[in-house]
Amino acid sequence: IIEIISFSDLVKSLNDFIEGHSQAIEKEKLKALGKRNQLYEEIESRAKREQELKVLIREKKEELERLIPALEAIRNRFDIPLSVDTFKSETAKVAITYGADIINDITGFLGDPDMATVVADNNVGCVLMFNKRTNGDTLPYVDTISVRAVKELTESINIAKKAGIEDCRIMTDPGIGFGTTRIEDAELSSALLSLGMQGKYPVLYAASRKRYVRLFAGGDQATIDQLDHATAGLSFMAASVGASMVRVHNVAASKLALKNFDDTFYAFANI
C-alpha cells in the first residue's frame, strides 16, 4: 500500500518517484499479492481440515453408537468370543472396553500406527487381513497376488510381534474381495496354507455372500439362499486347504458343510 498525503511536498515529486521505482513497486505489489493468496490458501486449507475433522468426529460418534449397544447386548446374554472389525485404534480401544476379544483389522496393522499397541496392551486377539487396497496397484508389482499377500502379511505379523503380541493371538485373512479380481480371489483361496505361514497361524476365510461366491451361485441374479449354499461349499473347500475358521452369514449351512468335512477327513485319517 502506498499512502499519498495530499498536503505533503512529496506529492510534487510523486511522478518522479514512481517512474524511478516502478519495478520495485511492481515487485512489492506482486509479493503482497502472493502473501495474500498464500493467506487465503492457508485459511481455506484450515477450514477444510476443520470440516474434515467435524466429519470424522461425527462418523466416529455414529460408529460407536452402532457398536456399543450391540456389544453390550451380546456380552450380557452370551459368553462367547466377540470380534470387532475396525481399522481405527480409538474404536478398537472402546470395543475392547465393552467386551471385544478380537480386533479384525482390514489393513493388517498397516493403517493406524497405534492399532498394534492397543491390541498388545489389552491382551486381545487380532485378525490381520491382506488388503490389496492398502498399497493398491501404484507399486510395480511383479509377484502373483498370493506371493504379494504372503509378503504383506509377513510385514503385518512383524508389526504385531514388535508391539508384543504373542503368536497365539494372531490370525490371518486372505482378504477375499478387497480390491481383488475373481481370478485373484481364486488364487488366494487356494493358497491359505501359505497365508497362514505354513500352518503357524490360523487362517480366517471370509468369502460369505461376496462377489466371488456369485461365480458358484448362478451369477448376479443369485438369491440369498443360493449364495449361502455356495458359501457353504467354499467353507468346505477352505477347510480342506488350510482355513481354521470361516466367517459366514448363514451359520447353519456352513456348519453342516464343515461337519461333513470333519467326518470325511477323520474317516480317511483313520483308514
PDB file of C-alpha atoms in Angstrom:
ATOM      1  CA  ILE A   1       0.000   0.000   0.000  1.00  0.00           C
ATOM      2  CA  ILE A   2       1.356   3.404  -0.921  1.00  0.00           C
ATOM      3  CA  GLU A   3      -0.112   6.218   1.117  1.00  0.00           C
ATOM      4  CA  ILE A   4      -0.369   9.633  -0.597  1.00  0.00           C
ATOM      5  CA  ILE A   5      -0.636  12.651   1.672  1.00  0.00           C
ATOM      6  CA  SER A   6      -2.265  15.461  -0.303  1.00  0.00           C
ATOM      7  CA  PHE A   7      -0.750  18.313   1.659  1.00  0.00           C
ATOM      8  CA  SER A   8       2.805  16.984   1.606  1.00  0.00           C
ATOM      9  CA  ASP A   9       5.550  18.462  -0.552  1.00  0.00           C
ATOM     10  CA  LEU A  10       6.330  14.878  -1.546  1.00  0.00           C
ATOM     11  CA  VAL A  11       3.341  14.971  -3.926  1.00  0.00           C
ATOM     12  CA  LYS A  12       5.296  17.257  -6.209  1.00  0.00           C
ATOM     13  CA  SER A  13       7.891  14.563  -6.841  1.00  0.00           C
ATOM     14  CA  LEU A  14       5.464  11.618  -6.847  1.00  0.00           C
ATOM     15  CA  ASN A  15       5.645  11.074 -10.588  1.00  0.00           C
ATOM     16  CA  ASP A  16       9.416  11.086 -10.468  1.00  0.00           C
ATOM     17  CA  PHE A  17       9.326   8.648  -7.560  1.00  0.00           C
ATOM     18  CA  ILE A  18       7.003   6.244  -9.363  1.00  0.00           C
ATOM     19  CA  GLU A  19       8.997   6.499 -12.577  1.00  0.00           C
ATOM     20  CA  GLY A  20      12.240   5.725 -10.832  1.00  0.00           C
ATOM     21  CA  HIS A  21      10.877   2.956  -8.631  1.00  0.00           C
ATOM     22  CA  SER A  22       8.206   1.367 -10.830  1.00  0.00           C
ATOM     23  CA  GLN A  23       9.938  -2.026 -10.981  1.00  0.00           C
ATOM     24  CA  ALA A  24      10.470  -2.099  -7.232  1.00  0.00           C
ATOM     25  CA  ILE A  25       6.839  -1.115  -6.668  1.00  0.00           C
ATOM     26  CA  GLU A  26       5.657  -3.853  -9.047  1.00  0.00           C
ATOM     27  CA  LYS A  27       7.770  -6.454  -7.246  1.00  0.00           C
ATOM     28  CA  GLU A  28       6.419  -5.367  -3.861  1.00  0.00           C
ATOM     29  CA  LYS A  29       2.875  -5.448  -5.235  1.00  0.00           C
ATOM     30  CA  LEU A  30       3.345  -8.991  -6.565  1.00  0.00           C
ATOM     31  CA  LYS A  31       4.909 -10.011  -3.264  1.00  0.00           C
ATOM     32  CA  ALA A  32       1.934  -8.575  -1.386  1.00  0.00           C
ATOM     33  CA  LEU A  33      -0.489 -10.346  -3.712  1.00  0.00           C
ATOM     34  CA  GLY A  34       1.444 -13.575  -3.251  1.00  0.00           C
ATOM     35  CA  LYS A  35       1.254 -13.271   0.532  1.00  0.00           C
ATOM     36  CA  ARG A  36      -2.450 -12.521   0.298  1.00  0.00           C
ATOM     37  CA  ASN A  37      -3.068 -15.549  -1.914  1.00  0.00           C
ATOM     38  CA  GLN A  38      -0.970 -17.678   0.430  1.00  0.00           C
ATOM     39  CA  LEU A  39      -3.032 -16.435   3.376  1.00  0.00           C
ATOM     40  CA  TYR A  40      -6.257 -17.278   1.524  1.00  0.00           C
ATOM     41  CA  GLU A  41      -4.909 -20.755   0.772  1.00  0.00           C
ATOM     42  CA  GLU A  42      -3.962 -21.273   4.416  1.00  0.00           C
ATOM     43  CA  ILE A  43      -7.415 -20.138   5.549  1.00  0.00           C
ATOM     44  CA  GLU A  44      -9.109 -22.415   3.019  1.00  0.00           C
ATOM     45  CA  SER A  45      -6.846 -25.325   3.979  1.00  0.00           C
ATOM     46  CA  ARG A  46      -7.557 -24.785   7.690  1.00  0.00           C
ATOM     47  CA  ALA A  47     -11.290 -24.561   7.033  1.00  0.00           C
ATOM     48  CA  LYS A  48     -11.105 -27.775   5.002  1.00  0.00           C
ATOM     49  CA  ARG A  49      -9.207 -29.547   7.789  1.00  0.00           C
ATOM     50  CA  GLU A  50     -11.738 -28.342  10.371  1.00  0.00           C
ATOM     51  CA  GLN A  51     -14.581 -29.584   8.185  1.00  0.00           C
ATOM     52  CA  GLU A  52     -12.873 -32.956   7.712  1.00  0.00           C
ATOM     53  CA  LEU A  53     -12.332 -33.167  11.479  1.00  0.00           C
ATOM     54  CA  LYS A  54     -16.030 -32.496  12.091  1.00  0.00           C
ATOM     55  CA  VAL A  55     -16.910 -35.272   9.635  1.00  0.00           C
ATOM     56  CA  LEU A  56     -14.501 -37.676  11.355  1.00  0.00           C
ATOM     57  CA  ILE A  57     -15.915 -36.826  14.779  1.00  0.00           C
ATOM     58  CA  ARG A  58     -19.462 -37.352  13.522  1.00  0.00           C
ATOM     59  CA  GLU A  59     -18.521 -40.651  11.850  1.00  0.00           C
ATOM     60  CA  LYS A  60     -16.771 -41.845  15.000  1.00  0.00           C
ATOM     61  CA  LYS A  61     -19.805 -40.915  17.117  1.00  0.00           C
ATOM     62  CA  GLU A  62     -22.135 -42.765  14.731  1.00  0.00           C
ATOM     63  CA  GLU A  63     -19.805 -45.773  14.629  1.00  0.00           C
ATOM     64  CA  LEU A  64     -19.722 -46.061  18.418  1.00  0.00           C
ATOM     65  CA  GLU A  65     -23.475 -45.508  18.683  1.00  0.00           C
ATOM     66  CA  ARG A  66     -23.939 -48.565  16.468  1.00  0.00           C
ATOM     67  CA  LEU A  67     -21.204 -50.649  18.057  1.00  0.00           C
ATOM     68  CA  ILE A  68     -21.592 -50.202  21.809  1.00  0.00           C
ATOM     69  CA  PRO A  69     -25.274 -51.277  22.141  1.00  0.00           C
ATOM     70  CA  ALA A  70     -24.582 -54.383  20.045  1.00  0.00           C
ATOM     71  CA  LEU A  71     -21.563 -55.327  22.147  1.00  0.00           C
ATOM     72  CA  GLU A  72     -23.469 -54.773  25.385  1.00  0.00           C
ATOM     73  CA  ALA A  73     -26.482 -56.766  24.233  1.00  0.00           C
ATOM     74  CA  ILE A  74     -24.431 -59.762  23.110  1.00  0.00           C
ATOM     75  CA  ARG A  75     -21.969 -59.713  26.004  1.00  0.00           C
ATOM     76  CA  ASN A  76     -24.790 -59.537  28.578  1.00  0.00           C
ATOM     77  CA  ARG A  77     -26.544 -62.581  27.092  1.00  0.00           C
ATOM     78  CA  PHE A  78     -23.805 -64.845  25.773  1.00  0.00           C
ATOM     79  CA  ASP A  79     -20.415 -65.997  26.984  1.00  0.00           C
ATOM     80  CA  ILE A  80     -18.785 -66.267  23.562  1.00  0.00           C
ATOM     81  CA  PRO A  81     -15.755 -64.637  21.911  1.00  0.00           C
ATOM     82  CA  LEU A  82     -16.588 -61.346  20.211  1.00  0.00           C
ATOM     83  CA  SER A  83     -14.700 -59.978  17.222  1.00  0.00           C
ATOM     84  CA  VAL A  84     -14.968 -56.383  16.032  1.00  0.00           C
ATOM     85  CA  ASP A  85     -13.982 -55.187  12.563  1.00  0.00           C
ATOM     86  CA  THR A  86     -12.251 -51.828  12.703  1.00  0.00           C
ATOM     87  CA  PHE A  87      -9.085 -50.211  11.388  1.00  0.00           C
ATOM     88  CA  LYS A  88      -9.236 -47.368  13.931  1.00  0.00           C
ATOM     89  CA  SER A  89      -7.297 -47.765  17.168  1.00  0.00           C
ATOM     90  CA  GLU A  90      -9.631 -45.494  19.159  1.00  0.00           C
ATOM     91  CA  THR A  91     -12.643 -47.541  18.120  1.00  0.00           C
ATOM     92  CA  ALA A  92     -10.768 -50.735  18.944  1.00  0.00           C
ATOM     93  CA  LYS A  93      -9.971 -49.398  22.421  1.00  0.00           C
ATOM     94  CA  VAL A  94     -13.652 -48.659  23.116  1.00  0.00           C
ATOM     95  CA  ALA A  95     -14.725 -52.021  21.664  1.00  0.00           C
ATOM     96  CA  ILE A  96     -12.325 -53.862  23.956  1.00  0.00           C
ATOM     97  CA  THR A  97     -13.663 -51.911  26.941  1.00  0.00           C
ATOM     98  CA  TYR A  98     -17.151 -53.154  26.077  1.00  0.00           C
ATOM     99  CA  GLY A  99     -16.107 -56.772  25.737  1.00  0.00           C
ATOM    100  CA  ALA A 100     -14.452 -57.378  22.358  1.00  0.00           C
ATOM    101  CA  ASP A 101     -12.000 -60.285  22.456  1.00  0.00           C
ATOM    102  CA  ILE A 102     -10.629 -59.951  18.928  1.00  0.00           C
ATOM    103  CA  ILE A 103      -9.878 -56.964  16.710  1.00  0.00           C
ATOM    104  CA  ASN A 104     -10.149 -57.664  12.998  1.00  0.00           C
ATOM    105  CA  ASP A 105      -8.084 -55.024  11.220  1.00  0.00           C
ATOM    106  CA  ILE A 106      -8.749 -54.947   7.477  1.00  0.00           C
ATOM    107  CA  THR A 107      -5.476 -53.072   6.960  1.00  0.00           C
ATOM    108  CA  GLY A 108      -3.421 -55.698   8.782  1.00  0.00           C
ATOM    109  CA  PHE A 109      -1.849 -53.098  11.095  1.00  0.00           C
ATOM    110  CA  LEU A 110      -0.550 -51.231   8.032  1.00  0.00           C
ATOM    111  CA  GLY A 111      -3.047 -48.403   8.558  1.00  0.00           C
ATOM    112  CA  ASP A 112      -3.417 -46.923  12.042  1.00  0.00           C
ATOM    113  CA  PRO A 113       0.075 -46.945  13.641  1.00  0.00           C
ATOM    114  CA  ASP A 114      -1.416 -47.284  17.145  1.00  0.00           C
ATOM    115  CA  MET A 115      -3.580 -50.335  16.452  1.00  0.00           C
ATOM    116  CA  ALA A 116      -0.954 -52.983  17.265  1.00  0.00           C
ATOM    117  CA  THR A 117      -0.157 -51.295  20.582  1.00  0.00           C
ATOM    118  CA  VAL A 118      -3.841 -51.178  21.569  1.00  0.00           C
ATOM    119  CA  VAL A 119      -4.212 -54.905  20.841  1.00  0.00           C
ATOM    120  CA  ALA A 120      -0.982 -55.763  22.678  1.00  0.00           C
ATOM    121  CA  ASP A 121      -1.745 -53.645  25.743  1.00  0.00           C
ATOM    122  CA  ASN A 122      -5.158 -55.255  26.163  1.00  0.00           C
ATOM    123  CA  ASN A 123      -4.079 -58.855  25.514  1.00  0.00           C
ATOM    124  CA  VAL A 124      -6.760 -59.497  22.905  1.00  0.00           C
ATOM    125  CA  GLY A 125      -6.534 -61.430  19.677  1.00  0.00           C
ATOM    126  CA  CYS A 126      -6.201 -59.943  16.217  1.00  0.00           C
ATOM    127  CA  VAL A 127      -7.030 -60.865  12.646  1.00  0.00           C
ATOM    128  CA  LEU A 128      -4.525 -59.437  10.204  1.00  0.00           C
ATOM    129  CA  MET A 129      -6.060 -59.189   6.765  1.00  0.00           C
ATOM    130  CA  PHE A 130      -4.236 -58.860   3.483  1.00  0.00           C
ATOM    131  CA  ASN A 131      -5.841 -55.908   1.740  1.00  0.00           C
ATOM    132  CA  LYS A 132      -4.891 -55.240  -1.859  1.00  0.00           C
ATOM    133  CA  ARG A 133      -6.325 -51.740  -1.497  1.00  0.00           C
ATOM    134  CA  THR A 134      -3.767 -50.810   1.178  1.00  0.00           C
ATOM    135  CA  ASN A 135      -0.980 -50.463  -1.358  1.00  0.00           C
ATOM    136  CA  GLY A 136      -3.207 -50.667  -4.423  1.00  0.00           C
ATOM    137  CA  ASP A 137      -1.677 -51.027  -7.854  1.00  0.00           C
ATOM    138  CA  THR A 138       0.575 -47.978  -7.569  1.00  0.00           C
ATOM    139  CA  LEU A 139       3.680 -50.091  -6.993  1.00  0.00           C
ATOM    140  CA  PRO A 140       5.267 -52.073  -9.834  1.00  0.00           C
ATOM    141  CA  TYR A 141       4.221 -55.478  -8.515  1.00  0.00           C
ATOM    142  CA  VAL A 142       5.571 -58.424 -10.442  1.00  0.00           C
ATOM    143  CA  ASP A 143       4.560 -61.057  -7.894  1.00  0.00           C
ATOM    144  CA  THR A 144       1.427 -63.116  -8.104  1.00  0.00           C
ATOM    145  CA  ILE A 145      -1.317 -61.999  -5.726  1.00  0.00           C
ATOM    146  CA  SER A 146      -0.655 -64.869  -3.301  1.00  0.00           C
ATOM    147  CA  VAL A 147       3.080 -64.116  -3.123  1.00  0.00           C
ATOM    148  CA  ARG A 148       2.307 -60.443  -2.565  1.00  0.00           C
ATOM    149  CA  ALA A 149      -0.189 -61.383   0.156  1.00  0.00           C
ATOM    150  CA  VAL A 150       2.406 -63.507   1.965  1.00  0.00           C
ATOM    151  CA  LYS A 151       4.902 -60.624   1.867  1.00  0.00           C
ATOM    152  CA  GLU A 152       2.436 -58.045   3.195  1.00  0.00           C
ATOM    153  CA  LEU A 153       1.052 -60.396   5.848  1.00  0.00           C
ATOM    154  CA  THR A 154       4.632 -61.079   6.957  1.00  0.00           C
ATOM    155  CA  GLU A 155       5.037 -57.328   7.403  1.00  0.00           C
ATOM    156  CA  SER A 156       1.788 -57.216   9.392  1.00  0.00           C
ATOM    157  CA  ILE A 157       2.903 -60.076  11.625  1.00  0.00           C
ATOM    158  CA  ASN A 158       6.251 -58.402  12.260  1.00  0.00           C
ATOM    159  CA  ILE A 159       4.444 -55.234  13.372  1.00  0.00           C
ATOM    160  CA  ALA A 160       2.273 -57.308  15.702  1.00  0.00           C
ATOM    161  CA  LYS A 161       5.211 -59.146  17.251  1.00  0.00           C
ATOM    162  CA  LYS A 162       7.241 -55.956  17.621  1.00  0.00           C
ATOM    163  CA  ALA A 163       4.318 -54.493  19.604  1.00  0.00           C
ATOM    164  CA  GLY A 164       4.404 -57.528  21.886  1.00  0.00           C
ATOM    165  CA  ILE A 165       1.503 -59.590  20.523  1.00  0.00           C
ATOM    166  CA  GLU A 166       2.038 -63.321  21.042  1.00  0.00           C
ATOM    167  CA  ASP A 167       1.803 -65.743  18.134  1.00  0.00           C
ATOM    168  CA  CYS A 168      -1.176 -67.442  19.769  1.00  0.00           C
ATOM    169  CA  ARG A 169      -3.161 -64.195  19.462  1.00  0.00           C
ATOM    170  CA  ILE A 170      -2.551 -63.731  15.718  1.00  0.00           C
ATOM    171  CA  MET A 171      -4.726 -64.896  12.836  1.00  0.00           C
ATOM    172  CA  THR A 172      -4.513 -64.053   9.143  1.00  0.00           C
ATOM    173  CA  ASP A 173      -7.147 -63.406   6.490  1.00  0.00           C
ATOM    174  CA  PRO A 174      -6.638 -63.611   2.691  1.00  0.00           C
ATOM    175  CA  GLY A 175      -8.822 -60.548   2.105  1.00  0.00           C
ATOM    176  CA  ILE A 176     -11.201 -62.024  -0.455  1.00  0.00           C
ATOM    177  CA  GLY A 177     -12.939 -59.247  -2.415  1.00  0.00           C
ATOM    178  CA  PHE A 178     -10.880 -56.338  -1.109  1.00  0.00           C
ATOM    179  CA  GLY A 179      -9.759 -54.810  -4.382  1.00  0.00           C
ATOM    180  CA  THR A 180      -9.130 -58.223  -5.894  1.00  0.00           C
ATOM    181  CA  THR A 181     -10.354 -59.720  -9.159  1.00  0.00           C
ATOM    182  CA  ARG A 182     -12.245 -63.014  -9.153  1.00  0.00           C
ATOM    183  CA  ILE A 183      -9.179 -64.772 -10.553  1.00  0.00           C
ATOM    184  CA  GLU A 184      -7.104 -63.324  -7.701  1.00  0.00           C
ATOM    185  CA  ASP A 185      -9.767 -64.456  -5.225  1.00  0.00           C
ATOM    186  CA  ALA A 186      -9.433 -67.990  -6.602  1.00  0.00           C
ATOM    187  CA  GLU A 187      -5.649 -67.883  -6.233  1.00  0.00           C
ATOM    188  CA  LEU A 188      -5.848 -66.551  -2.667  1.00  0.00           C
ATOM    189  CA  SER A 189      -8.463 -69.188  -1.800  1.00  0.00           C
ATOM    190  CA  SER A 190      -6.117 -71.956  -2.892  1.00  0.00           C
ATOM    191  CA  ALA A 191      -3.122 -70.532  -1.013  1.00  0.00           C
ATOM    192  CA  LEU A 192      -4.496 -70.474   2.527  1.00  0.00           C
ATOM    193  CA  LEU A 193      -1.773 -72.711   3.945  1.00  0.00           C
ATOM    194  CA  SER A 194       0.875 -70.262   2.708  1.00  0.00           C
ATOM    195  CA  LEU A 195      -1.095 -67.294   4.033  1.00  0.00           C
ATOM    196  CA  GLY A 196      -1.019 -68.904   7.469  1.00  0.00           C
ATOM    197  CA  MET A 197       2.768 -69.143   7.146  1.00  0.00           C
ATOM    198  CA  GLN A 198       2.605 -72.904   6.576  1.00  0.00           C
ATOM    199  CA  GLY A 199       0.268 -73.562   9.477  1.00  0.00           C
ATOM    200  CA  LYS A 200       1.923 -71.330  12.062  1.00  0.00           C
ATOM    201  CA  TYR A 201      -1.099 -69.012  12.267  1.00  0.00           C
ATOM    202  CA  PRO A 202      -4.808 -69.842  11.980  1.00  0.00           C
ATOM    203  CA  VAL A 203      -6.419 -68.545   8.790  1.00  0.00           C
ATOM    204  CA  LEU A 204      -9.850 -66.922   8.798  1.00  0.00           C
ATOM    205  CA  TYR A 205     -11.651 -67.334   5.470  1.00  0.00           C
ATOM    206  CA  ALA A 206     -14.378 -64.752   4.834  1.00  0.00           C
ATOM    207  CA  ALA A 207     -15.997 -65.003   1.410  1.00  0.00           C
ATOM    208  CA  SER A 208     -19.642 -65.234   2.502  1.00  0.00           C
ATOM    209  CA  ARG A 209     -22.054 -63.604   0.012  1.00  0.00           C
ATOM    210  CA  LYS A 210     -19.234 -61.728  -1.711  1.00  0.00           C
ATOM    211  CA  ARG A 211     -18.914 -61.309  -5.475  1.00  0.00           C
ATOM    212  CA  TYR A 212     -16.575 -64.293  -5.648  1.00  0.00           C
ATOM    213  CA  VAL A 213     -19.324 -66.529  -4.276  1.00  0.00           C
ATOM    214  CA  ARG A 214     -21.647 -65.458  -7.095  1.00  0.00           C
ATOM    215  CA  LEU A 215     -19.441 -67.375  -9.525  1.00  0.00           C
ATOM    216  CA  PHE A 216     -20.706 -70.575  -7.900  1.00  0.00           C
ATOM    217  CA  ALA A 217     -24.267 -69.459  -7.181  1.00  0.00           C
ATOM    218  CA  GLY A 218     -25.660 -68.508 -10.582  1.00  0.00           C
ATOM    219  CA  GLY A 219     -24.207 -65.027 -11.079  1.00  0.00           C
ATOM    220  CA  ASP A 220     -25.594 -61.607 -10.238  1.00  0.00           C
ATOM    221  CA  GLN A 221     -29.173 -62.900 -10.032  1.00  0.00           C
ATOM    222  CA  ALA A 222     -28.344 -65.379  -7.281  1.00  0.00           C
ATOM    223  CA  THR A 223     -30.692 -65.431  -4.297  1.00  0.00           C
ATOM    224  CA  ILE A 224     -29.549 -65.262  -0.691  1.00  0.00           C
ATOM    225  CA  ASP A 225     -30.208 -68.995  -0.304  1.00  0.00           C
ATOM    226  CA  GLN A 226     -28.103 -69.768  -3.355  1.00  0.00           C
ATOM    227  CA  LEU A 227     -25.293 -67.556  -2.067  1.00  0.00           C
ATOM    228  CA  ASP A 228     -25.392 -69.255   1.325  1.00  0.00           C
ATOM    229  CA  HIS A 229     -25.242 -72.719  -0.213  1.00  0.00           C
ATOM    230  CA  ALA A 230     -22.320 -71.659  -2.403  1.00  0.00           C
ATOM    231  CA  THR A 231     -20.649 -70.156   0.673  1.00  0.00           C
ATOM    232  CA  ALA A 232     -21.048 -73.486   2.466  1.00  0.00           C
ATOM    233  CA  GLY A 233     -19.271 -75.191  -0.422  1.00  0.00           C
ATOM    234  CA  LEU A 234     -16.449 -72.671  -0.237  1.00  0.00           C
ATOM    235  CA  SER A 235     -16.249 -73.188   3.522  1.00  0.00           C
ATOM    236  CA  PHE A 236     -15.694 -76.911   2.866  1.00  0.00           C
ATOM    237  CA  MET A 237     -13.050 -76.070   0.255  1.00  0.00           C
ATOM    238  CA  ALA A 238     -11.321 -73.537   2.523  1.00  0.00           C
ATOM    239  CA  ALA A 239     -11.093 -76.036   5.379  1.00  0.00           C
ATOM    240  CA  SER A 240      -9.514 -78.564   3.037  1.00  0.00           C
ATOM    241  CA  VAL A 241      -6.699 -76.196   2.027  1.00  0.00           C
ATOM    242  CA  GLY A 242      -5.793 -74.661   5.363  1.00  0.00           C
ATOM    243  CA  ALA A 243      -8.544 -72.461   6.828  1.00  0.00           C
ATOM    244  CA  SER A 244      -9.071 -72.802  10.571  1.00  0.00           C
ATOM    245  CA  MET A 245     -12.167 -70.612  10.717  1.00  0.00           C
ATOM    246  CA  VAL A 246     -14.798 -69.238   8.367  1.00  0.00           C
ATOM    247  CA  ARG A 247     -16.858 -66.097   8.764  1.00  0.00           C
ATOM    248  CA  VAL A 248     -20.350 -66.546   7.337  1.00  0.00           C
ATOM    249  CA  HIS A 249     -23.849 -65.078   7.372  1.00  0.00           C
ATOM    250  CA  ASN A 250     -25.710 -68.398   7.458  1.00  0.00           C
ATOM    251  CA  VAL A 251     -24.040 -70.356  10.237  1.00  0.00           C
ATOM    252  CA  ALA A 252     -26.226 -73.457   9.933  1.00  0.00           C
ATOM    253  CA  ALA A 253     -25.398 -74.067   6.258  1.00  0.00           C
ATOM    254  CA  SER A 254     -21.635 -73.784   6.697  1.00  0.00           C
ATOM    255  CA  LYS A 255     -21.717 -75.688   9.978  1.00  0.00           C
ATOM    256  CA  LEU A 256     -23.245 -78.671   8.170  1.00  0.00           C
ATOM    257  CA  ALA A 257     -20.656 -78.451   5.386  1.00  0.00           C
ATOM    258  CA  LEU A 258     -17.796 -78.259   7.887  1.00  0.00           C
ATOM    259  CA  LYS A 259     -19.206 -81.185   9.900  1.00  0.00           C
ATOM    260  CA  ASN A 260     -19.188 -83.210   6.681  1.00  0.00           C
ATOM    261  CA  PHE A 261     -15.597 -82.123   6.106  1.00  0.00           C
ATOM    262  CA  ASP A 262     -14.560 -83.165   9.609  1.00  0.00           C
ATOM    263  CA  ASP A 263     -16.324 -86.528   9.291  1.00  0.00           C
ATOM    264  CA  THR A 264     -14.719 -87.170   5.906  1.00  0.00           C
ATOM    265  CA  PHE A 265     -11.265 -86.006   6.991  1.00  0.00           C
ATOM    266  CA  TYR A 266     -11.155 -88.114  10.146  1.00  0.00           C
ATOM    267  CA  ALA A 267     -12.649 -91.098   8.323  1.00  0.00           C
ATOM    268  CA  PHE A 268      -9.763 -91.020   5.841  1.00  0.00           C
ATOM    269  CA  ALA A 269      -7.277 -90.324   8.634  1.00  0.00           C
ATOM    270  CA  ASN A 270      -8.348 -93.482  10.444  1.00  0.00           C
ATOM    271  CA  ILE A 271      -8.098 -95.774   7.414  1.00  0.00           C
TER     272      ILE A 271
END
